[in-house]
Coordinates of C-alpha atoms in Angstrom, one line a residue:
X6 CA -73.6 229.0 7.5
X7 CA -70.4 230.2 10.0
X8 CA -69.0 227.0 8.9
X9 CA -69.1 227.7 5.0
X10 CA -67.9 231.2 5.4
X11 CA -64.5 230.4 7.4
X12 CA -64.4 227.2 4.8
X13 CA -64.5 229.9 2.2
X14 CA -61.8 232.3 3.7
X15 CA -59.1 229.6 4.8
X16 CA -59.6 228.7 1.2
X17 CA -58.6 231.7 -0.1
X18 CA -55.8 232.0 3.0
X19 CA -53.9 229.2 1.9
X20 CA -54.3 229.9 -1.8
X21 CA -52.7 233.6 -0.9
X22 CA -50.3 231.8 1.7
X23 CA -49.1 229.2 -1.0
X24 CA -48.6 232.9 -3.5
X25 CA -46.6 234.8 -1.2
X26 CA -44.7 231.5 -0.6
X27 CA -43.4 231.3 -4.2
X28 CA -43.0 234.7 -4.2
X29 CA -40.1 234.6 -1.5
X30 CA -39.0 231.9 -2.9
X31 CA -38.8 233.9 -6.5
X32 CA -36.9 237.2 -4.5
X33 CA -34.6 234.1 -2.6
X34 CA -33.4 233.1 -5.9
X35 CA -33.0 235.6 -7.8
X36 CA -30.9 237.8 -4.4
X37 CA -28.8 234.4 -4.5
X38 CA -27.9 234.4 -8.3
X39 CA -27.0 238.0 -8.1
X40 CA -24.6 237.4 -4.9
X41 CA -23.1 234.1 -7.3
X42 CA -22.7 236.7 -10.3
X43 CA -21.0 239.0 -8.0
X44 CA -23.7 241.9 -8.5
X45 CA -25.1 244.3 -5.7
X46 CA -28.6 242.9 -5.2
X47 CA -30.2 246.3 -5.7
X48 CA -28.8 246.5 -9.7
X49 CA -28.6 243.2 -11.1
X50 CA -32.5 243.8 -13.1
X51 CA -31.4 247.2 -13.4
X52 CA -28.6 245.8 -15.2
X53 CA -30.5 243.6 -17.6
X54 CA -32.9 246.3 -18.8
X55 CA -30.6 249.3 -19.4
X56 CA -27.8 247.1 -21.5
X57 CA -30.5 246.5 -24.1
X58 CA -31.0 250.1 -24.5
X59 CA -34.2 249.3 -26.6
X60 CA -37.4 251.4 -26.0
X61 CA -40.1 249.2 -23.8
X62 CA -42.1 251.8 -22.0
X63 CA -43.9 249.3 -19.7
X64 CA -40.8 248.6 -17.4
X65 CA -40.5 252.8 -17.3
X66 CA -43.2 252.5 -15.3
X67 CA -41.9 250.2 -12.3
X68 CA -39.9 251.8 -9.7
X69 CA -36.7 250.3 -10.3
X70 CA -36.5 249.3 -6.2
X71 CA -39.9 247.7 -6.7
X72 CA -38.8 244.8 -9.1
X73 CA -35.4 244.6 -7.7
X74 CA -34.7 241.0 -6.2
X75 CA -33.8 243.2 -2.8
X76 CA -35.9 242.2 -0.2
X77 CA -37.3 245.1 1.7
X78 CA -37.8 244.4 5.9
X79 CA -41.6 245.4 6.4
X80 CA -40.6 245.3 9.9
X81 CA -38.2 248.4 9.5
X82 CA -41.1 250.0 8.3
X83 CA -44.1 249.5 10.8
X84 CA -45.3 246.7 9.3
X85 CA -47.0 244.2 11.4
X86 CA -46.8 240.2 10.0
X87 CA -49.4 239.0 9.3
X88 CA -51.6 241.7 9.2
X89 CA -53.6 242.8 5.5
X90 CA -51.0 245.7 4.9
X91 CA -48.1 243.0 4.7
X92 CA -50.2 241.0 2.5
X93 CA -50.7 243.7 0.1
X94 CA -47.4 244.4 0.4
X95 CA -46.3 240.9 -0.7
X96 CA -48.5 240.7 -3.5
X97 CA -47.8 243.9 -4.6
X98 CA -44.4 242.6 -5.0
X99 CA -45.5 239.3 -6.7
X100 CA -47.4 241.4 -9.3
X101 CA -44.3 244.0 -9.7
X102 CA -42.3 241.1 -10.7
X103 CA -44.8 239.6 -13.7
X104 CA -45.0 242.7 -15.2
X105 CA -41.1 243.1 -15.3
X106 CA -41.0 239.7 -16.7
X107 CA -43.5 240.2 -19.4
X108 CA -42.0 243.5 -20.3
X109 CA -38.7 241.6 -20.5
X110 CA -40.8 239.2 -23.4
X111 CA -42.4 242.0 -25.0
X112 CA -41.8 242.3 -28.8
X113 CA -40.5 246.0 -30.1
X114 CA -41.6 246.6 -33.8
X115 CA -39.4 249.9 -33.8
X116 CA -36.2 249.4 -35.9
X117 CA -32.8 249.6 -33.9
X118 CA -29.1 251.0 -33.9
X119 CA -27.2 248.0 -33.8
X120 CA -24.8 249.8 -31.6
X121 CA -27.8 249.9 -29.0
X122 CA -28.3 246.2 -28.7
X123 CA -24.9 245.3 -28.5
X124 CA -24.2 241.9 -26.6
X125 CA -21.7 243.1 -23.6
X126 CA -18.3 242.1 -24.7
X127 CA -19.1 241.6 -28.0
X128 CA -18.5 245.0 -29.6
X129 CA -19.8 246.6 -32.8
X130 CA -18.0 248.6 -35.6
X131 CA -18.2 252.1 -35.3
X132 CA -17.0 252.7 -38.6
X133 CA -18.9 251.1 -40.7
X134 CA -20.6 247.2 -41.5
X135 CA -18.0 244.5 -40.5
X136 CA -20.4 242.6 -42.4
X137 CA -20.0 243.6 -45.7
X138 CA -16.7 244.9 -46.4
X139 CA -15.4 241.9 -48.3
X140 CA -17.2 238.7 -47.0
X141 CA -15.5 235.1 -47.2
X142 CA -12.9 233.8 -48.4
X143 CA -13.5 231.9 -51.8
X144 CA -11.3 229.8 -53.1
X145 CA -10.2 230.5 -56.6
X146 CA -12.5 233.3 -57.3
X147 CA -10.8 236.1 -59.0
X148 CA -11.5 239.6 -57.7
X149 CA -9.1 240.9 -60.4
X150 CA -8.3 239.1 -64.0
X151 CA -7.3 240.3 -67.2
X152 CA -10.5 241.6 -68.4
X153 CA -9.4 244.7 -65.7
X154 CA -6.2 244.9 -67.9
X155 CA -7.8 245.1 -71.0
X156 CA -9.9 247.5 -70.4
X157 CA -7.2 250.1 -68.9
X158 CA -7.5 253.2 -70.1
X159 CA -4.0 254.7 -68.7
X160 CA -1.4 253.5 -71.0
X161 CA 1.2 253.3 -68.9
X162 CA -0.9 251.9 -66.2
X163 CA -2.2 249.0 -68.6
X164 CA 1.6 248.6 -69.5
X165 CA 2.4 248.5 -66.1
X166 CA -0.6 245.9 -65.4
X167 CA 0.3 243.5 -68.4
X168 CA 3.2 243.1 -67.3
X169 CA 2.9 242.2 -64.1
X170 CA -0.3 240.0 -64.7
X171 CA 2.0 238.5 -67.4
X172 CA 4.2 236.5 -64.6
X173 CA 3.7 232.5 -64.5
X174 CA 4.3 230.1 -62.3
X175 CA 7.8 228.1 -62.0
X176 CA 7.0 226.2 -65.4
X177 CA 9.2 223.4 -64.6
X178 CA 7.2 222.2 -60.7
X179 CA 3.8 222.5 -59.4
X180 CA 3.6 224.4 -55.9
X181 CA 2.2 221.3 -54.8
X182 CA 5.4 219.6 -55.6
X183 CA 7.6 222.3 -54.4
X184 CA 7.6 221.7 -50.1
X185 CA 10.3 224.2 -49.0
X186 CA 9.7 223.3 -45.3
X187 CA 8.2 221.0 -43.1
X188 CA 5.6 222.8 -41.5
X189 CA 3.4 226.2 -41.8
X190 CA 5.6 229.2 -42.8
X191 CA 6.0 232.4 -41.6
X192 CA 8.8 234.1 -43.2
X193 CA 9.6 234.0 -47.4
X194 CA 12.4 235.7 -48.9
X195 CA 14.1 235.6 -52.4
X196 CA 17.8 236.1 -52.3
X197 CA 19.2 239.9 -54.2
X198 CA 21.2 237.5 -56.7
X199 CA 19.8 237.9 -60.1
X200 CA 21.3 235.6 -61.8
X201 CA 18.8 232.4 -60.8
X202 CA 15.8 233.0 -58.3
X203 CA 16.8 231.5 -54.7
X204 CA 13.9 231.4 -52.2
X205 CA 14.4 231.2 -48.5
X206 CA 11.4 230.1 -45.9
X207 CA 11.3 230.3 -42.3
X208 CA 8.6 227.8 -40.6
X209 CA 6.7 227.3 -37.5
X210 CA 9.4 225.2 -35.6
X211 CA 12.5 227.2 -36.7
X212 CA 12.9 225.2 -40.1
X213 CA 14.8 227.1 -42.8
X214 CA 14.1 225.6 -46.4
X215 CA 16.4 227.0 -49.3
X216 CA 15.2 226.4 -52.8
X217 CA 17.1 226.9 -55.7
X218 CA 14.8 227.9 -58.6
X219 CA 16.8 226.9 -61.5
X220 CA 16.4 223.5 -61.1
X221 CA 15.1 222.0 -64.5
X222 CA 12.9 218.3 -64.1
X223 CA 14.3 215.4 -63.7
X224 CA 13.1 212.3 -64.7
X225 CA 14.1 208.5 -63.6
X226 CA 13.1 206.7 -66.4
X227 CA 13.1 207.0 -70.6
X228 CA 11.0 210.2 -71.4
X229 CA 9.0 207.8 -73.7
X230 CA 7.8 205.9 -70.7
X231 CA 4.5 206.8 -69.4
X232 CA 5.1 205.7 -65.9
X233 CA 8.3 208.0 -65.5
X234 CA 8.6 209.1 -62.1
X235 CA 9.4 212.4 -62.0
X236 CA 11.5 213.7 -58.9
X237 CA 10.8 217.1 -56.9
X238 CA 12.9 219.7 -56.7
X239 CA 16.1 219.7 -54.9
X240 CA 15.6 221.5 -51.3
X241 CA 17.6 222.3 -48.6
X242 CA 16.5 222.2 -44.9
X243 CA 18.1 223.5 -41.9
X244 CA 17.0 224.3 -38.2
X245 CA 18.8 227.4 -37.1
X246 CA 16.4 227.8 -34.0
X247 CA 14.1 225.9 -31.8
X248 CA 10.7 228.1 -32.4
X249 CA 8.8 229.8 -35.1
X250 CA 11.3 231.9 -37.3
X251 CA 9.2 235.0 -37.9
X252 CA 11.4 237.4 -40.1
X253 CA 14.8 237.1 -41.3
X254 CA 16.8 239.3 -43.6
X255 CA 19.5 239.5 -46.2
X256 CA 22.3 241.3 -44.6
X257 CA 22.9 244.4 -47.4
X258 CA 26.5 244.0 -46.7
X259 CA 27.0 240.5 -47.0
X260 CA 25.4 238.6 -50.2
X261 CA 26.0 235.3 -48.0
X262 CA 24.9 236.3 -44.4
X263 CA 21.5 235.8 -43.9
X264 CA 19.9 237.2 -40.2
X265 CA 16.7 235.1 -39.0
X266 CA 14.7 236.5 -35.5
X267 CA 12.9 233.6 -33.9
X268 CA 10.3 233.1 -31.4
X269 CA 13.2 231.6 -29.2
X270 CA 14.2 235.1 -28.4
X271 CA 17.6 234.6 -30.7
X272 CA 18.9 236.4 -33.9
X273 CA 21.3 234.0 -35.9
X274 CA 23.4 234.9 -38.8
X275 CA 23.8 232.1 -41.6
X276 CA 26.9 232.6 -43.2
X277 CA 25.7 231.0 -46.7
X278 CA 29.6 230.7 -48.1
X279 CA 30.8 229.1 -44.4
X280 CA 28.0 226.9 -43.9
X281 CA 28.1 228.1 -39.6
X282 CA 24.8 229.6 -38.3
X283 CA 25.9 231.8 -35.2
X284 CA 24.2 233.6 -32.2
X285 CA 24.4 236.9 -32.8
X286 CA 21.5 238.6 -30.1
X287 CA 19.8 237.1 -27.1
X288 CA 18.8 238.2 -23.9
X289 CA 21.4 238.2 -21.5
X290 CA 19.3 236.1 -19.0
X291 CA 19.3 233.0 -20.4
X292 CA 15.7 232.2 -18.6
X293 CA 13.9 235.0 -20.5
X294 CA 11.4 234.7 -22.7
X295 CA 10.8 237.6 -25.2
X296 CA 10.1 236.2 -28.6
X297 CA 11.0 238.5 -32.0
X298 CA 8.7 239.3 -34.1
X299 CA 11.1 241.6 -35.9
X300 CA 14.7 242.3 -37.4
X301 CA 16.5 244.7 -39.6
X302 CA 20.3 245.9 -40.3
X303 CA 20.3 249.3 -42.5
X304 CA 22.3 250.1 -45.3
X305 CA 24.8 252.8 -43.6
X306 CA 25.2 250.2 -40.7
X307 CA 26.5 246.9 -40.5
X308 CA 26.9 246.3 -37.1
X309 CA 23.5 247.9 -35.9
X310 CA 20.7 245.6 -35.2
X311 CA 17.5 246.4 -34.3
X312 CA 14.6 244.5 -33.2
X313 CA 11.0 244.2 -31.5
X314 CA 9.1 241.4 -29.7
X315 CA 6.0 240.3 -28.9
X316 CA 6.2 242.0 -25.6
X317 CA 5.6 245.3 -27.1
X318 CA 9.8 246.3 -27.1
X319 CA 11.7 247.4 -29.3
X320 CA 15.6 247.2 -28.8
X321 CA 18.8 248.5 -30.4
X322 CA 21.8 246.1 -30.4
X323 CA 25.7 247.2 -31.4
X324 CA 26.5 243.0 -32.3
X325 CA 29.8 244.2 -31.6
X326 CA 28.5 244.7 -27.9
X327 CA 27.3 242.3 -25.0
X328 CA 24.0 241.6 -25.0
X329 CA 23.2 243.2 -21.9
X330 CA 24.3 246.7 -23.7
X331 CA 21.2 246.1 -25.9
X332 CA 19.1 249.5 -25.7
X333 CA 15.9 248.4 -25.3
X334 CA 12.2 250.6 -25.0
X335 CA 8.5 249.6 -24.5
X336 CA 6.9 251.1 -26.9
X337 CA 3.8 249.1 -26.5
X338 CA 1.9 247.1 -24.1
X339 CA 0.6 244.6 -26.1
X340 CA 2.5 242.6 -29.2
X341 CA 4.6 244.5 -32.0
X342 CA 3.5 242.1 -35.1
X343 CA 6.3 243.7 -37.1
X344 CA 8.4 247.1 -37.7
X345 CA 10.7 248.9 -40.2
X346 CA 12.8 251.6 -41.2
X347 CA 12.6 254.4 -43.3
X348 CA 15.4 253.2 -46.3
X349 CA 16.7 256.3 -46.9
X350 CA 15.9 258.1 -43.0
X351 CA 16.1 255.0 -40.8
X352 CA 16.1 257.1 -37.8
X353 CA 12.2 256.9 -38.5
X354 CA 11.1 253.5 -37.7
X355 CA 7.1 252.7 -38.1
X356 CA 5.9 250.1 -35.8
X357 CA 2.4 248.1 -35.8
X358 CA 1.1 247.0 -33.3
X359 CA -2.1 244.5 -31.5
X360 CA -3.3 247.7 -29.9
X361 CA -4.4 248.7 -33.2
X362 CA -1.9 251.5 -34.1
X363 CA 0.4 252.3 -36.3
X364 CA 3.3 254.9 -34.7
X365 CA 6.1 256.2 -36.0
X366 CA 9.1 256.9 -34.2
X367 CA 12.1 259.5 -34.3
X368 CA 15.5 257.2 -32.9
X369 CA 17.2 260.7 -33.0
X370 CA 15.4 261.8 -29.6
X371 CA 15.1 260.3 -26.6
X372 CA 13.3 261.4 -23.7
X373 CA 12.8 260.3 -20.4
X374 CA 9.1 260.2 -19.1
X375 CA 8.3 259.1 -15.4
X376 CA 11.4 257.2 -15.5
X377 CA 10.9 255.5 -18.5
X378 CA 13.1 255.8 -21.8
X379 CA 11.2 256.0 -24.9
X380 CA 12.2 257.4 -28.4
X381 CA 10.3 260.6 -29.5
X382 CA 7.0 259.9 -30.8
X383 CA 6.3 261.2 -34.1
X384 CA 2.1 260.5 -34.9
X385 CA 0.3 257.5 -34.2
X386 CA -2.8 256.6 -36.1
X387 CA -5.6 253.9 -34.7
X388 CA -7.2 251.2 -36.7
X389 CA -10.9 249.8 -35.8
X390 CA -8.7 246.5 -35.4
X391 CA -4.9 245.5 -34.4
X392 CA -2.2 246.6 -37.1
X393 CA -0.6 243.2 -38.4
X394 CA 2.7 245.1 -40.1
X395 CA 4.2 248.2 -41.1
X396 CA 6.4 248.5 -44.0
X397 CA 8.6 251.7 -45.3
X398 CA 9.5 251.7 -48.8
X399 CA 11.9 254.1 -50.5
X400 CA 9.1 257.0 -51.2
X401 CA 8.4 257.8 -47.3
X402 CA 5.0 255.7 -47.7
X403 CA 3.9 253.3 -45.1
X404 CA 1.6 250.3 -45.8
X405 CA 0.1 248.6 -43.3
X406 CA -2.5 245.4 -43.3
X407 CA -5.0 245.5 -41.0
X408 CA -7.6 242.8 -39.2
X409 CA -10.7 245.6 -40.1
X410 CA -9.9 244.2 -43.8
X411 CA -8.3 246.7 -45.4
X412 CA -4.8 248.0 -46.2
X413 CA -3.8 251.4 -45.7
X414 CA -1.2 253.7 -47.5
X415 CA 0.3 256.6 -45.3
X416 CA 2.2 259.5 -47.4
X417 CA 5.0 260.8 -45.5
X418 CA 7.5 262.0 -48.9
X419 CA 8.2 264.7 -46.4
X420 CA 9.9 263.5 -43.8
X421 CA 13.3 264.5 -44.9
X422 CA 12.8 268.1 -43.3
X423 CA 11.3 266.9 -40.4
X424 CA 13.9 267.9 -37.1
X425 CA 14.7 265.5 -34.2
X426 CA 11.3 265.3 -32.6
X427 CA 8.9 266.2 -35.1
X428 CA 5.0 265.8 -33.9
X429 CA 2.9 265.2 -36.7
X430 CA -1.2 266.4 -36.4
X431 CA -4.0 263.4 -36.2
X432 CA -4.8 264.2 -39.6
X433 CA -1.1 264.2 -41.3
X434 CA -1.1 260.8 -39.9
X435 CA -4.5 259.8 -41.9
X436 CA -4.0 257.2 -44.6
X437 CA -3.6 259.0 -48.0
X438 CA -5.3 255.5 -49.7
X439 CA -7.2 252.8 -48.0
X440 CA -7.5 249.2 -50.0
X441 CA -10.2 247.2 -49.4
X442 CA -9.0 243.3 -48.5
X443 CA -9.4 240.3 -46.8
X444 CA -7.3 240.1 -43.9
X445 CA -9.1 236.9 -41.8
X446 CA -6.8 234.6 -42.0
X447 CA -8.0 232.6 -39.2
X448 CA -6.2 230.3 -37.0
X449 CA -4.2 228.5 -39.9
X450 CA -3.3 230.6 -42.1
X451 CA -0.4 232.9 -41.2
X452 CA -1.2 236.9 -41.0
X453 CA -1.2 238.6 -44.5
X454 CA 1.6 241.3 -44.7
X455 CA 2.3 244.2 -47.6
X456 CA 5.6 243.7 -48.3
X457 CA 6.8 246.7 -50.7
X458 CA 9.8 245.8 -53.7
X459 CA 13.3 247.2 -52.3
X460 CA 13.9 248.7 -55.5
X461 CA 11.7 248.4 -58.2
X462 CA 13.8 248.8 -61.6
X463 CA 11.1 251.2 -63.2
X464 CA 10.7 253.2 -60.0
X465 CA 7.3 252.5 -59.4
X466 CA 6.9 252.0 -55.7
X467 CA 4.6 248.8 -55.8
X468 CA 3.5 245.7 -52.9
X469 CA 2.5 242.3 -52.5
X470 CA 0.3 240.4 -50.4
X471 CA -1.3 237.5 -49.7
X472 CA -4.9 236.8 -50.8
X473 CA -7.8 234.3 -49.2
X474 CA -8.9 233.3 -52.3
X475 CA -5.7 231.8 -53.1
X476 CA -3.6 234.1 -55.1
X477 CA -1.1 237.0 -54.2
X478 CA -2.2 240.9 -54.7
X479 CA -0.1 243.6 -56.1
X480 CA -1.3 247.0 -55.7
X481 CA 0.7 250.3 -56.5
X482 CA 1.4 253.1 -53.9
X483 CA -1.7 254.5 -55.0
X484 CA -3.6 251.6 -54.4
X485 CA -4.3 250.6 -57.8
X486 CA -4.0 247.1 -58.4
X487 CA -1.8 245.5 -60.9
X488 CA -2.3 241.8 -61.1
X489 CA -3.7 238.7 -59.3
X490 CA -1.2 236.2 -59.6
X491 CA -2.6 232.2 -59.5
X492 CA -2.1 229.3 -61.4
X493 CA -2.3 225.3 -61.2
X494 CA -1.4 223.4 -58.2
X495 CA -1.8 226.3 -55.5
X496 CA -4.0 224.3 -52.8
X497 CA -3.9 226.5 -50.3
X498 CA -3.3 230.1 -49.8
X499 CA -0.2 231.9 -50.2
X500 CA -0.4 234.1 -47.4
X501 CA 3.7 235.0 -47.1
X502 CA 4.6 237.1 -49.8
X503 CA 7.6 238.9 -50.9
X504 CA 8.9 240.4 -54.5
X505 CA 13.0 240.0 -55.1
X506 CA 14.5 243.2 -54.3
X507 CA 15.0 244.4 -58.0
X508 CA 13.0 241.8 -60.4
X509 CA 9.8 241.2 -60.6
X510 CA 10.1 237.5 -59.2
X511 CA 7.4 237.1 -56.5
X512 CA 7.8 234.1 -53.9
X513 CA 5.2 232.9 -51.5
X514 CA 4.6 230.3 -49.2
X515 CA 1.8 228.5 -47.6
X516 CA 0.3 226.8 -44.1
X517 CA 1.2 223.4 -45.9
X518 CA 5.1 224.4 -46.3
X519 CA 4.9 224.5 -50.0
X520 CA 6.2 227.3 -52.2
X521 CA 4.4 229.2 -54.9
X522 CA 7.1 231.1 -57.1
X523 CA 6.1 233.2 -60.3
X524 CA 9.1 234.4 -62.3

């Protein structure tokens, strides 16, 4: 009967032996993925049940040091080995951890904050649903058509509408037809001549394609004959610079100079008349690397050029000057996408930038600040996401496009009395109109700018901009939209936009190199 009894317990000893034996194993691991992950052994489960932030009440009730993976030395605390109080103590531990892990497991019916179960590193809008502000792209889908136009009350805003809405397509070639450059491009321009559209692109690997617009068809063969073969427009090609040309500009002195700003850290000037493209900024250490992303010459100054990069500066340049005169200030730690000036102030330059603002800056003052040079900060104002490009126009309004899908009108018609270091309040610098739009352009597509007209003819201030569905967007300062420009023979979307400087000519240019030009 001794016999069966001591067969009974060693039973029951092993089976508890073999339990507290997986449950050091268990506390082994998990103290050795915590030490891999770099976590303090006491916090890594506290860790993983506060980020959820959900409601479970059962882990509430476990000491937090209880289901830790820290192992606790039973030795430090009078424990004999061996003895029934360390076996208690093991399985108490074993028995800790189960319940943790089913809590982990347990469903919740209660509804949540999304803000509460946020995935670290993956954050949520604040603001509002990311979700539904304008959804996918869809090709060819009209969001605005000429059943908005007809049914425009305002007569001078369905004037204003018909007109615009009323511009075709280059009649005599298809965009498909029409490849201004070899590769994807980022900069589009159409030159201030009125007497025949000229467009301009920049590409991806410092390609400039010139198009003249007045080219009429041309065909091989006898008109008669179905099997004509009908040649493309005439284009010219050139490749001023090594990398990406990201901006250029007309020179408004010079009808035939034309200023690009590559990624190759260079500004050239294209002499049209001449033929001669020539250096005319770079840094002075020939090994640096500070790629534009920005260029502009004002009217009252010729021979002042100023500039950012996507380093975050942003540099004043006499071209009459060494380089190494250059003024340059970091205005940003992360990437300027683009800049201007005020037309008619362009002391005030507006800046946008990847850390999501939009800042203005006063180029009459600058200050010194722990040994740093910066210009005299106006107002800044933050977006949910990075700022793509800021653009003046001859109002005092800033537009700006934005990755949080919208595009955002600022008002400042003020700023003519504002003194040499003028602070604006956070809500002067609020957007006076916000347009809802589709700004995910992806990986492929080049980022979607508003680009105001230089000076519209009927004086009101209106903007264009690319749209995912494939068509360009023009909106007025108020953010009321005037057409949707499409047509035949757009493939793919025509992200680079840009209105002549006085007609209402509208050029834009795709990932594919080919140009889309309604006239």
């Amino acid at each position: 009967m001794a016999r069966k009894e001591k067969a009974e317990v060693s039973e029951y000893e092993r089976k508890r032996q073999e339990n507290i034996a997986k449950t050091q194993e268990l506390l082994r691991n998990l103290e050795q993925e915590a030490a891999q992950a770099g976590l303090g052994p006491s916090k890594t489960r506290a860790s993983s049940t506060t980020k959820s932030k959900a409601k479970k009440p059962a882990p509430k009730k476990i000491k937090q040091e209880d289901v830790g993976p820290r192992r606790t030395s039973s030795r430090l605390k009078g424990i004999e080995a061996d003895s029934d109080k360390a076996k208690r103590k093991a399985e108490e531990e074993y028995d800790a951890l189960r319940e943790a892990d089913r809590a982990k497991r347990q469903r919740v019916s209660g509804a949540f904050r999304l803000s509460d179960i946020v995935v670290a590193g993956k954050g949520w809008d604040q603001s509002g649903n990311f979700l539904s502000i304008v959804g996918p792209a869809k090709p060819y889908e009209r969001t605005f058509d000429f059943d908005d136009v007809k049914e425009t009350t305002d007569k001078e805003l369905r004037a204003l509408r018909e007109k615009m809405s009323g511009l075709e397509l280059w009649e005599d070639f298809e965009p498909n037809e029409i490849k201004i450059t070899p590769e994807r491009i980022y900069a589009m321009g159409l030159h201030p001549t009125t007497e025949k559209p000229l467009a301009f692109a920049g590409d991806k690997l410092g390609n400039l394609g010139i198009c003249d617009a007045s080219q009429k068809v041309s065909v091989k063969q006898e008109e008669d004959d179905e099997d004509a073969d009908i040649e493309g427009p005439t284009i010219t090609t050139l490749k001023p610079h090594t990398r990406t040309i990201h901006t250029f500009q007309f020179s408004p002195h010079d009808a035939n100079a034309l200023y690009s700003a590559s990624y190759d850290s260079t500004v050239r000037k294209l002499d049209l008349a001449k033929g001669v493209a020539v250096e005319v900024y770079a840094p002075s250490d020939p090994n640096e690397d500070a790629p534009l992303s920005g260029l502009e010459i004002t009217q009252n100054d010729p021979h002042t050029l100023y500039f950012s990069t996507l380093n975050g500066q942003f540099g004043i340049y006499d071209m009459r000057t060494p380089a190494s005169t250059a003024d340059v200030f970091q205005l940003s730690d992360k990437k300027i996408g683009g800049f201007s000036l005020h037309p008619q102030h362009p002391h005030l330059a507006a800046t946008a930038s990847l850390d999501r603002t939009l800042k203005i800056w006063d180029l009459r003052k600058i200050t010194k600040t722990d040994g740093e040079r910066l210009p005299a900060l106006v107002g800044e104002h933050e977006s949910r996401l990075s700022v793509s490009h800021a653009a003046w126009n001859s109002a005092g309004q800033v537009a700006t496009a934005s990755y949080d899908d919208t595009v955002k009108i600022y008002d400042f018609g003020n700023c003519a009395d504002w003194g040499a270091g003028k602070e604006l309040t956070e809500s002067e610098m609020k957007p006076t109109t916000i347009v809802p739009h589709n700004n995910q352009t992806g990986r492929w597509v080049t980022i979607l700018r508003a680009q105001w007209q230089q000076f519209p003819q009927d004086g009101v201030q209106r903007f264009c901009i690319g749209n995912m569905n494939r068509f360009v967007d023009i909106y007025t300062a108020k953010g009321q939209q005037l057409a949707q420009l499409g047509g035949e023979g757009i493939t793919a979307v025509p992200a680079v936009a840009k209105f002549h400087p006085t007609l209402d000519w509208v050029a834009a240019g795709t990932a594919s190199g080919k140009l889309c030009l309604w006239i």
